[in-house]
Short mmCIF file of C-alpha atoms in Angstrom, two decimals:
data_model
loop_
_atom_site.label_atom_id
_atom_site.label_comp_id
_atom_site.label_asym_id
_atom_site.label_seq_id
_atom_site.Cartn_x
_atom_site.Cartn_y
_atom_site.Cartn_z
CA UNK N 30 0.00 0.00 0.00
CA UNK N 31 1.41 3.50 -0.98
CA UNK N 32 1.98 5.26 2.31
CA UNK N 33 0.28 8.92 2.55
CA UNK N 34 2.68 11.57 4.42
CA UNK N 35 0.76 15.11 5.11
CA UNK N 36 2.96 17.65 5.55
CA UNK N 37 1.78 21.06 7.84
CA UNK N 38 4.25 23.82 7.18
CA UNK N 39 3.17 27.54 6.34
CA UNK N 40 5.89 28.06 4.66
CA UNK N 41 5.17 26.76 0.80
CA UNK N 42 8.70 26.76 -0.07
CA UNK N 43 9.58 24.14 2.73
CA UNK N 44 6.06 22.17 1.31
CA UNK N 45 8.14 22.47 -1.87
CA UNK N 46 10.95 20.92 -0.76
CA UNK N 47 9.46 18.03 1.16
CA UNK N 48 7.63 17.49 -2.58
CA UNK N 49 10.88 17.55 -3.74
CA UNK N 50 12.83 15.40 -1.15
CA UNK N 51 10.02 12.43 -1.44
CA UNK N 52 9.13 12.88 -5.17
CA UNK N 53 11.80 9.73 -5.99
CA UNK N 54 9.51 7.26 -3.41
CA UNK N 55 6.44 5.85 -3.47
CA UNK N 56 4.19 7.49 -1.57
CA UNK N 57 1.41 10.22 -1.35
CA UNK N 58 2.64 13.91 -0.11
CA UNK N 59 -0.24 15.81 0.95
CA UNK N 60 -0.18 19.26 2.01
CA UNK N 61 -1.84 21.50 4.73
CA UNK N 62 -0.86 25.00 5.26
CA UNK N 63 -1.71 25.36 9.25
CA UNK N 64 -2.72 23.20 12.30
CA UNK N 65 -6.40 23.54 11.41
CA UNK N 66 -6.16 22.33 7.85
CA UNK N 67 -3.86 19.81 9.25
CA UNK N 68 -6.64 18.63 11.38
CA UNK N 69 -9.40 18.14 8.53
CA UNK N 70 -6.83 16.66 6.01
CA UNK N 71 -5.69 13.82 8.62
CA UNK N 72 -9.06 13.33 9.67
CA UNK N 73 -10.41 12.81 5.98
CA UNK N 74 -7.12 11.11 4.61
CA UNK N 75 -5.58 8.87 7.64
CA UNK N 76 -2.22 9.58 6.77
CA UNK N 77 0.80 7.11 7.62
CA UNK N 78 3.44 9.79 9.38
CA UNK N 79 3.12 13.90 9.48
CA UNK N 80 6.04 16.07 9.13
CA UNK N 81 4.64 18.92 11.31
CA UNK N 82 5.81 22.47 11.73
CA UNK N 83 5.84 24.33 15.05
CA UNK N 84 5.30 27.63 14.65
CA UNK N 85 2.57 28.50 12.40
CA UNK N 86 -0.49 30.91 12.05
CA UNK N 87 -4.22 30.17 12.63
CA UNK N 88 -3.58 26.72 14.51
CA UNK N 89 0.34 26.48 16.04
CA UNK N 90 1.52 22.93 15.88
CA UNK N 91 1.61 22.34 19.44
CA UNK N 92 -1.94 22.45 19.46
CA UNK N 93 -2.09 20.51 16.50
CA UNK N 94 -0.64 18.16 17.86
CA UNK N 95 -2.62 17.83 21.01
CA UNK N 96 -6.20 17.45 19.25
CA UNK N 97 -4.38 14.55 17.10
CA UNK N 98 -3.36 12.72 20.84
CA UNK N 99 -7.42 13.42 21.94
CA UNK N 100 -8.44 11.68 18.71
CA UNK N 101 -8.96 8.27 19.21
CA UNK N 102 -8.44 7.40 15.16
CA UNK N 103 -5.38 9.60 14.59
CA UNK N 104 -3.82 9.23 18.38
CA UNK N 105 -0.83 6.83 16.70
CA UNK N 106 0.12 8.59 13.65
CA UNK N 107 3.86 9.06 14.01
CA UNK N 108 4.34 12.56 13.78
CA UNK N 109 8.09 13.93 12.80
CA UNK N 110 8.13 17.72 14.14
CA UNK N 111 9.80 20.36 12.15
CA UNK N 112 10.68 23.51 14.12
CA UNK N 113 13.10 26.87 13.99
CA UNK N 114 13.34 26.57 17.96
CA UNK N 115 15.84 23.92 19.54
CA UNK N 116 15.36 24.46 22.92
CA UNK N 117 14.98 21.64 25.59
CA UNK N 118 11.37 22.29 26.78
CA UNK N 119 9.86 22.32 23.44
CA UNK N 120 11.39 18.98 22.87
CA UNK N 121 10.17 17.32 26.15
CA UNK N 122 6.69 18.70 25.44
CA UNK N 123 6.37 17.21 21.83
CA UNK N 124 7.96 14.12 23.00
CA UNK N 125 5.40 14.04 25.76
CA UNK N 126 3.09 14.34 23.13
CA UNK N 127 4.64 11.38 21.54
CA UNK N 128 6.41 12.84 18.88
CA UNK N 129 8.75 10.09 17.16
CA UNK N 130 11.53 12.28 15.91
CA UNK N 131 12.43 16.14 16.13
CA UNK N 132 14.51 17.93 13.73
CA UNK N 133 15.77 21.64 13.57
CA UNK N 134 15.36 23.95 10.98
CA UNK N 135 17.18 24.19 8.59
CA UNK N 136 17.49 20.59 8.60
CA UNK N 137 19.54 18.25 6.32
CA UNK N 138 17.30 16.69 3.54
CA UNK N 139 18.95 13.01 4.19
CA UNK N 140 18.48 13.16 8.11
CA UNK N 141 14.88 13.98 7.33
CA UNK N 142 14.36 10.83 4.63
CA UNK N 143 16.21 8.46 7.33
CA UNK N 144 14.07 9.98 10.20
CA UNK N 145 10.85 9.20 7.69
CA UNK N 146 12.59 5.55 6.33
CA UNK N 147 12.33 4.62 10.08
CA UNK N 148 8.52 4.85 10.31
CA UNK N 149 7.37 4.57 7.07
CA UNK N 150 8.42 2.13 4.36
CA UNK N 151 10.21 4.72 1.74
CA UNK N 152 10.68 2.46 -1.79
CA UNK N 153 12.32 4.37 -4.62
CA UNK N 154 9.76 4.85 -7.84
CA UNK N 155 10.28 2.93 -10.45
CA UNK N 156 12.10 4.18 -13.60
CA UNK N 157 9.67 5.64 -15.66
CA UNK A 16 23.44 46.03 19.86
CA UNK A 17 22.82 48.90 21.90
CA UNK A 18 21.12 49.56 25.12
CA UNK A 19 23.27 46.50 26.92
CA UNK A 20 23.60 46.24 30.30
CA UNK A 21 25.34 42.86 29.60
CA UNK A 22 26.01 41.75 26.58
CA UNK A 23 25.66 38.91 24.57
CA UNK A 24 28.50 38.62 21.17
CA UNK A 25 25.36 39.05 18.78
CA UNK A 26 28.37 39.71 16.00
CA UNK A 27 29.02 36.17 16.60
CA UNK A 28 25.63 35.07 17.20
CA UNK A 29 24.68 36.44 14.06
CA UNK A 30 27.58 34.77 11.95
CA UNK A 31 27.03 31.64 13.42
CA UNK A 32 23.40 31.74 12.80
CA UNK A 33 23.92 32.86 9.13
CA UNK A 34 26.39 30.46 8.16
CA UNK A 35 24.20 27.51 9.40
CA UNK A 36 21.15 28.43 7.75
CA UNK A 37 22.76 29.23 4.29
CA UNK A 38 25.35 26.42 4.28
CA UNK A 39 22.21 23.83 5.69
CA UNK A 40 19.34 24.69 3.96
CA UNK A 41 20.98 26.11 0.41
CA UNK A 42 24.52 24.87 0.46
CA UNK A 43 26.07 28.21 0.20
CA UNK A 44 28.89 30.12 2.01
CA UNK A 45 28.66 33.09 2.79
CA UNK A 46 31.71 35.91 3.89
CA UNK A 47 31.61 39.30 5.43
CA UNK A 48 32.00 42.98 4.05
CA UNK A 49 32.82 45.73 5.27
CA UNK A 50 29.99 47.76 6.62
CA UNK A 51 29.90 49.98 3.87
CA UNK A 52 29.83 47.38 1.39
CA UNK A 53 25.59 47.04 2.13
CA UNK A 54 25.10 50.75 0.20
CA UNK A 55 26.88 50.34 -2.36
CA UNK A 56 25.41 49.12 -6.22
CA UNK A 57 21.98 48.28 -3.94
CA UNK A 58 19.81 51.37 -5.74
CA UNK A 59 19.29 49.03 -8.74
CA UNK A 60 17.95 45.66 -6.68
CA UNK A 61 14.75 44.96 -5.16
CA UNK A 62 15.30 44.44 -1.50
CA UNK A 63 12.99 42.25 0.62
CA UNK A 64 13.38 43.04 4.88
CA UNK A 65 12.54 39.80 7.13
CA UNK A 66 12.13 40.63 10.85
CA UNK A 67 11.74 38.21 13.26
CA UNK A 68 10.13 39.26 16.63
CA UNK A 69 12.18 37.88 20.09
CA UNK A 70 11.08 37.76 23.74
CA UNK A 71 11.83 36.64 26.35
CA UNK A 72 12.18 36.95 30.21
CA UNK A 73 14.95 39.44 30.22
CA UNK A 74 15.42 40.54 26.65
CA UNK A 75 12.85 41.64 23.62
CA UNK A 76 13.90 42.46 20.03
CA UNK A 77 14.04 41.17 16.44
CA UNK A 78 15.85 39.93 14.39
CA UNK A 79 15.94 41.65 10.66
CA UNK A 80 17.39 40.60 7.41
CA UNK A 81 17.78 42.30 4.28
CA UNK A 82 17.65 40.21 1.29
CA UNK A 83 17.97 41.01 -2.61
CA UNK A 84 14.77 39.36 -4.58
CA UNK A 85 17.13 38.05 -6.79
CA UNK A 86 19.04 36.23 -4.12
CA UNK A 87 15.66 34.76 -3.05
CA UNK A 88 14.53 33.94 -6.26
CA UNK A 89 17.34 32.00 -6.97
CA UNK A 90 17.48 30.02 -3.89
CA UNK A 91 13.76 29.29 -4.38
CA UNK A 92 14.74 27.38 -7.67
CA UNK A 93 17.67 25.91 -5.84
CA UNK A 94 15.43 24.28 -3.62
CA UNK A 95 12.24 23.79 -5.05
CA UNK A 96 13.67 22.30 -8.81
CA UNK A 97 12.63 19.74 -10.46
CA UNK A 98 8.73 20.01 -8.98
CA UNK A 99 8.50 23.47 -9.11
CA UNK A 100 8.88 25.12 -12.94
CA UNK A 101 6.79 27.85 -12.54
CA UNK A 102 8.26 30.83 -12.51
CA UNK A 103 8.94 32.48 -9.28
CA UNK A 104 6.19 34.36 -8.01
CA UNK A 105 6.35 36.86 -5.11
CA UNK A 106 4.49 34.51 -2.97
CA UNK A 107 7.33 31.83 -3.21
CA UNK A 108 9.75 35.04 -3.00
CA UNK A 109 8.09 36.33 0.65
CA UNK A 110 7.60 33.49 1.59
CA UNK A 111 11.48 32.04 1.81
CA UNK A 112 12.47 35.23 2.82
CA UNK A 113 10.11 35.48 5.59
CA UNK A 114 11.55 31.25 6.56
CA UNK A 115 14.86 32.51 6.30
CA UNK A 116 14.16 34.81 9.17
CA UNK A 117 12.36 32.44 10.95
CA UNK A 118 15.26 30.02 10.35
CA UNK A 119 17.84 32.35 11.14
CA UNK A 120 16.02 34.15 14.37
CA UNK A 121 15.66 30.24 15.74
CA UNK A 122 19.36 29.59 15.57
CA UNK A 123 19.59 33.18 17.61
CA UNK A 124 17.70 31.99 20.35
CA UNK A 125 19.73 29.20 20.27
CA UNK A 126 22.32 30.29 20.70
CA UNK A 127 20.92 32.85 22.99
CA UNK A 128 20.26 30.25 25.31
CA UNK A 129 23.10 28.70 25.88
CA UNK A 130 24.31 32.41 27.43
CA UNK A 131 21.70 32.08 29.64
CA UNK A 132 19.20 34.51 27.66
CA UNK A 133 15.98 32.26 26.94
CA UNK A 134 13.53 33.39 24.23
CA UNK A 135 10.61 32.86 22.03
CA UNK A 136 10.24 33.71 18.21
CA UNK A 137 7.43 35.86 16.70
CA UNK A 138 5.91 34.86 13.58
CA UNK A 139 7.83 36.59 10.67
CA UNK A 140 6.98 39.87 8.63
CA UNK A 141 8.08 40.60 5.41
CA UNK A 142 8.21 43.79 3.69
CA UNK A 143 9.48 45.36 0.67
CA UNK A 144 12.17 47.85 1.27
CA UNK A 145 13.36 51.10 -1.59
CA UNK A 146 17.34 49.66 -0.97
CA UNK A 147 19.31 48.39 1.54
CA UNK A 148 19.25 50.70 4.27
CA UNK A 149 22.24 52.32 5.37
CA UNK A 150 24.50 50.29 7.52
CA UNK A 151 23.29 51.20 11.25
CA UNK A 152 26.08 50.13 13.75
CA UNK A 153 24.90 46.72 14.73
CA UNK A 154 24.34 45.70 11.06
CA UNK A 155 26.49 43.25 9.62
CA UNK A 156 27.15 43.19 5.80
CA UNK A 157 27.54 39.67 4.04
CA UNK A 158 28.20 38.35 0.49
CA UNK A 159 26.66 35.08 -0.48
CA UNK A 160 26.28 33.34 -4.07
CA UNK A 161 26.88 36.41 -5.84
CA UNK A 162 24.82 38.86 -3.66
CA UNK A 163 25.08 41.11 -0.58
CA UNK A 164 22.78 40.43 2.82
CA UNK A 165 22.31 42.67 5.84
CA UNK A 166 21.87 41.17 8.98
CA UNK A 167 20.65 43.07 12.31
CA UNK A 168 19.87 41.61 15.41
CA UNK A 169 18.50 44.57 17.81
CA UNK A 170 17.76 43.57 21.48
CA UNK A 171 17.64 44.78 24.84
CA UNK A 172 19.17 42.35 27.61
CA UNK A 173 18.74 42.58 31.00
CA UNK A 174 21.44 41.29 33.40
CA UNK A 175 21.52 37.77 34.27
#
């Protein structure tokens, strides 16, 4: 089954990359541009692991991040959390919040496809 | 950096910061100018200003960057390419230069931390500026990938 990663960033160029970076596997990138969205996408397409900014407008990903924990269908998606801020409470809080992996902006493309390869099955595409 | 009762090496925070975002996220290098280099042949670019909003217990400020469009044009290519071949737009434009800032101001605090200055980031604000403004005396001039950046951090510390 082709795995389905939704990726919450308000930034559309790092949405861009993350097309980029997992354009070569087979999978499904979908795309939400705040917490809230995030929300409704997940909700409506069940996806196998969110890469999940922390800072954003409308719906912060902290918060995000909660209301996926309180939902019993969505409670176990892995969740990889992007985020310009490194400091030590913000990661004890998301990994309260049982976030699987935590990486610092700007992070390295290949630490972010390993961190991904570890909770979702990542196959290249085949040659077209 | 003025009004310091204590004070933090925001030169070096700054260069630090700067080098890791650039050399991370776009695989460039980046060296500095002299001051007066930021003036200089800037009348004839389009200058974008990111400023990053920082508070904290004992210090509040921003961060602020001024970028060409150019410069941000091309590093939206660099990292968008092969999926994106629109052409640039200003969205994609603002918007990089506004996660640069937010990038850049999140290695501050960082950094700030570890000297015992803890802080939270604002969301980012972009704005188009006429040219680079002239070099104010906590503004750092830097050439990267062809162009010239300013960077200004601008906070008020209190003591430990």
């Amino acid at each position: 089954m082709t795995p389905t990663i939704l990726s919450v960033d308000d930034s559309k160029t790092i949405r861009m990359v993350l097309a980029r970076l997992f354009r070569p596997f087979v999978c499904e990138l979908i795309e939400a541009a705040n917490g809230e969205e995030g929300l409704a996408v997940a909700a409506q397409k069940r996806p196998d692991l969110i890469i999940l900014d922390y800072n954003m407008p409308v719906m912060d990903g902290l918060t995000m991040l909660r209301r996926l924990r309180e939902d019993a269908a969505l409670k176990r998606t892995p969740v990889i959390m992007l985020t310009a801020e490194s400091g030590c409470e913000n990661i004890a809080t998301v990994a309260r919040l049982g976030v699987r992996d935590y990486l610092t902006k700007p992070f390295r493309e290949d630490q972010l496809l390993a961190k991904a390869g570890r909770l979702i099955p990542l196959v290249p595409r085949p040659d077209p | 950096m003025s009004d310091f009762e204590v004070r933090p090496d925001l030169d070096r925070v700054g260069e630090d910061a700067l080098r890791e975002v650039l050399g991370t996220f776009l695989g460039w290098s980046v060296a500095e100018l002299p001051p007066s280099a930021g003036v200089a042949g800037a009348e004839a670019e389009v200058w974008l200003q990111a400023t990053v909003p920082l508070t904290g217990p004992r210090l509040s400020g921003c961060l602020q960057i001024q970028l060409p469009r150019a410069f941000v044009a091309e590093a939206v290519r660099r990292l968008a390419l092969p999926t994106h071949r629109a052409p640039v737009g200003d969205t994609e434009v603002e918007d990089l230069a506004g996660e640069l800032g937010n990038m850049l101001a999140g290695q501050v605090t960082a950094r700030l931390r570890i000297q015992g200055y803890s802080c939270e980031l604002g969301l980012p604000q972009v704005a188009a500026v006429p040219d680079a403004q002239p070099s104010g005396h906590s503004r750092t001039v830097w050439s990267c990938h062809g162009h010239r950046l300013t960077l200004e951090i601008r906070l008020r510390c209190l003591p430990p």
